Amino acid sequence: MRFLLRLASLVALAAAVIAGTIDSIQSVAASTVVVTPISDAWQDVSPATLTSLQSSLSYYIHPRFYAFIFQWLMLQPAFAVFLVIALLLWMIGYKKPPVAGRFTA
């Protein structure tokens, strides 16, 4: 299970790097800071899953949660959201080193 969590963390980190690279290229081309929200990035990649998630969240979850949390999250920069997801997955899948030393009896 830890392997899958760390693999998912790696994929989220790669997505964050790609999103950050795209934002930096667009920023250089526009000569101003361009930050792509996660909703725009998701809409470009897979619009069907975004509308499906929005409809299921608005149906199964309380409307205030949908209006406040989900709308706020969709306005955040894509690279930042993926970085936070990568960090959380890595923290969940982290294996602590043993407390005792290597050569303890």
PDB file of C-alpha atoms in Angstrom:
ATOM      1  CA  MET A   1       0.000   0.000   0.000  1.00  0.00           C
ATOM      2  CA  ARG A   2       2.855   2.365   0.790  1.00  0.00           C
ATOM      3  CA  PHE A   3       4.276   1.771  -2.655  1.00  0.00           C
ATOM      4  CA  LEU A   4       0.996   2.805  -4.295  1.00  0.00           C
ATOM      5  CA  LEU A   5       0.759   5.933  -2.152  1.00  0.00           C
ATOM      6  CA  ARG A   6       4.325   6.924  -2.995  1.00  0.00           C
ATOM      7  CA  LEU A   7       3.691   6.206  -6.670  1.00  0.00           C
ATOM      8  CA  ALA A   8       0.571   8.383  -6.606  1.00  0.00           C
ATOM      9  CA  SER A   9       2.634  11.068  -4.866  1.00  0.00           C
ATOM     10  CA  LEU A  10       5.196  10.884  -7.663  1.00  0.00           C
ATOM     11  CA  VAL A  11       2.469  11.220 -10.297  1.00  0.00           C
ATOM     12  CA  ALA A  12       0.987  14.244  -8.477  1.00  0.00           C
ATOM     13  CA  LEU A  13       4.454  15.784  -8.212  1.00  0.00           C
ATOM     14  CA  ALA A  14       5.023  15.270 -11.938  1.00  0.00           C
ATOM     15  CA  ALA A  15       1.654  16.906 -12.662  1.00  0.00           C
ATOM     16  CA  ALA A  16       2.632  19.854 -10.434  1.00  0.00           C
ATOM     17  CA  VAL A  17       5.919  20.284 -12.289  1.00  0.00           C
ATOM     18  CA  ILE A  18       4.152  20.121 -15.660  1.00  0.00           C
ATOM     19  CA  ALA A  19       1.517  22.649 -14.556  1.00  0.00           C
ATOM     20  CA  GLY A  20       4.188  24.959 -13.166  1.00  0.00           C
ATOM     21  CA  THR A  21       6.209  24.689 -16.369  1.00  0.00           C
ATOM     22  CA  ILE A  22       3.175  25.523 -18.506  1.00  0.00           C
ATOM     23  CA  ASP A  23       2.401  28.523 -16.279  1.00  0.00           C
ATOM     24  CA  SER A  24       5.987  29.766 -16.473  1.00  0.00           C
ATOM     25  CA  ILE A  25       6.077  29.429 -20.271  1.00  0.00           C
ATOM     26  CA  GLN A  26       2.794  31.337 -20.559  1.00  0.00           C
ATOM     27  CA  SER A  27       4.087  33.970 -18.129  1.00  0.00           C
ATOM     28  CA  VAL A  28       7.223  34.556 -20.189  1.00  0.00           C
ATOM     29  CA  ALA A  29       5.206  34.728 -23.403  1.00  0.00           C
ATOM     30  CA  ALA A  30       2.699  37.199 -21.949  1.00  0.00           C
ATOM     31  CA  SER A  31       5.318  39.250 -20.011  1.00  0.00           C
ATOM     32  CA  THR A  32       3.088  39.028 -16.940  1.00  0.00           C
ATOM     33  CA  VAL A  33       2.375  36.428 -14.281  1.00  0.00           C
ATOM     34  CA  VAL A  34      -0.056  33.782 -15.536  1.00  0.00           C
ATOM     35  CA  VAL A  35      -1.433  31.253 -13.056  1.00  0.00           C
ATOM     36  CA  THR A  36      -3.846  28.602 -14.319  1.00  0.00           C
ATOM     37  CA  PRO A  37      -6.609  27.626 -11.877  1.00  0.00           C
ATOM     38  CA  ILE A  38      -7.196  23.901 -11.344  1.00  0.00           C
ATOM     39  CA  SER A  39     -10.674  24.184 -12.875  1.00  0.00           C
ATOM     40  CA  ASP A  40      -9.284  25.481 -16.179  1.00  0.00           C
ATOM     41  CA  ALA A  41      -6.581  22.820 -16.266  1.00  0.00           C
ATOM     42  CA  TRP A  42      -9.113  20.082 -15.467  1.00  0.00           C
ATOM     43  CA  GLN A  43     -11.504  21.458 -18.088  1.00  0.00           C
ATOM     44  CA  ASP A  44      -8.725  21.251 -20.707  1.00  0.00           C
ATOM     45  CA  VAL A  45      -7.786  17.670 -19.808  1.00  0.00           C
ATOM     46  CA  SER A  46     -11.135  16.000 -19.119  1.00  0.00           C
ATOM     47  CA  PRO A  47     -14.292  18.126 -19.097  1.00  0.00           C
ATOM     48  CA  ALA A  48     -16.609  15.126 -18.683  1.00  0.00           C
ATOM     49  CA  THR A  49     -15.068  14.074 -15.350  1.00  0.00           C
ATOM     50  CA  LEU A  50     -15.178  17.646 -14.047  1.00  0.00           C
ATOM     51  CA  THR A  51     -18.910  18.003 -14.754  1.00  0.00           C
ATOM     52  CA  SER A  52     -19.538  14.529 -13.359  1.00  0.00           C
ATOM     53  CA  LEU A  53     -17.699  15.361 -10.134  1.00  0.00           C
ATOM     54  CA  GLN A  54     -19.486  18.691  -9.814  1.00  0.00           C
ATOM     55  CA  SER A  55     -22.914  17.126 -10.266  1.00  0.00           C
ATOM     56  CA  SER A  56     -22.240  14.276  -7.832  1.00  0.00           C
ATOM     57  CA  LEU A  57     -20.801  16.592  -5.199  1.00  0.00           C
ATOM     58  CA  SER A  58     -23.716  18.981  -5.461  1.00  0.00           C
ATOM     59  CA  TYR A  59     -26.163  16.065  -5.195  1.00  0.00           C
ATOM     60  CA  TYR A  60     -24.559  13.946  -2.443  1.00  0.00           C
ATOM     61  CA  ILE A  61     -22.827  16.620  -0.373  1.00  0.00           C
ATOM     62  CA  HIS A  62     -24.389  19.550   1.401  1.00  0.00           C
ATOM     63  CA  PRO A  63     -24.792  22.551  -0.942  1.00  0.00           C
ATOM     64  CA  ARG A  64     -22.847  24.859   1.389  1.00  0.00           C
ATOM     65  CA  PHE A  65     -19.856  22.522   1.295  1.00  0.00           C
ATOM     66  CA  TYR A  66     -20.033  22.429  -2.469  1.00  0.00           C
ATOM     67  CA  ALA A  67     -20.436  26.179  -2.792  1.00  0.00           C
ATOM     68  CA  PHE A  68     -17.708  27.073  -0.332  1.00  0.00           C
ATOM     69  CA  ILE A  69     -14.978  24.413  -0.375  1.00  0.00           C
ATOM     70  CA  PHE A  70     -15.196  23.038  -3.907  1.00  0.00           C
ATOM     71  CA  GLN A  71     -15.550  26.447  -5.554  1.00  0.00           C
ATOM     72  CA  TRP A  72     -12.625  27.762  -3.488  1.00  0.00           C
ATOM     73  CA  LEU A  73     -10.486  24.764  -4.407  1.00  0.00           C
ATOM     74  CA  MET A  74     -11.251  25.133  -8.110  1.00  0.00           C
ATOM     75  CA  LEU A  75      -9.903  28.699  -8.055  1.00  0.00           C
ATOM     76  CA  GLN A  76      -6.505  27.705  -6.647  1.00  0.00           C
ATOM     77  CA  PRO A  77      -3.441  27.373  -8.906  1.00  0.00           C
ATOM     78  CA  ALA A  78      -3.097  23.932 -10.446  1.00  0.00           C
ATOM     79  CA  PHE A  79       0.563  23.519  -9.510  1.00  0.00           C
ATOM     80  CA  ALA A  80      -0.156  24.351  -5.852  1.00  0.00           C
ATOM     81  CA  VAL A  81      -3.041  21.890  -5.612  1.00  0.00           C
ATOM     82  CA  PHE A  82      -0.943  19.100  -7.095  1.00  0.00           C
ATOM     83  CA  LEU A  83       1.968  19.946  -4.781  1.00  0.00           C
ATOM     84  CA  VAL A  84      -0.288  19.706  -1.722  1.00  0.00           C
ATOM     85  CA  ILE A  85      -1.747  16.404  -2.951  1.00  0.00           C
ATOM     86  CA  ALA A  86       1.767  15.040  -3.567  1.00  0.00           C
ATOM     87  CA  LEU A  87       2.885  16.090  -0.091  1.00  0.00           C
ATOM     88  CA  LEU A  88      -0.146  14.541   1.612  1.00  0.00           C
ATOM     89  CA  LEU A  89       0.214  11.253  -0.268  1.00  0.00           C
ATOM     90  CA  TRP A  90       3.931  11.128   0.512  1.00  0.00           C
ATOM     91  CA  MET A  91       3.274  11.793   4.210  1.00  0.00           C
ATOM     92  CA  ILE A  92       0.681   9.013   4.349  1.00  0.00           C
ATOM     93  CA  GLY A  93       2.988   6.544   2.605  1.00  0.00           C
ATOM     94  CA  TYR A  94       6.132   7.505   4.543  1.00  0.00           C
ATOM     95  CA  LYS A  95       7.877   4.700   6.396  1.00  0.00           C
ATOM     96  CA  LYS A  96       9.499   5.768   9.634  1.00  0.00           C
ATOM     97  CA  PRO A  97      13.037   4.543  10.237  1.00  0.00           C
ATOM     98  CA  PRO A  98      13.402   2.097  13.114  1.00  0.00           C
ATOM     99  CA  VAL A  99      14.029   3.711  16.487  1.00  0.00           C
ATOM    100  CA  ALA A 100      16.754   1.255  17.449  1.00  0.00           C
ATOM    101  CA  GLY A 101      20.058   1.330  15.657  1.00  0.00           C
ATOM    102  CA  ARG A 102      21.122  -1.103  12.978  1.00  0.00           C
ATOM    103  CA  PHE A 103      23.311  -3.245  15.230  1.00  0.00           C
ATOM    104  CA  THR A 104      21.256  -3.357  18.419  1.00  0.00           C
ATOM    105  CA  ALA A 105      20.715  -6.624  20.221  1.00  0.00           C
TER     106      ALA A 105
END
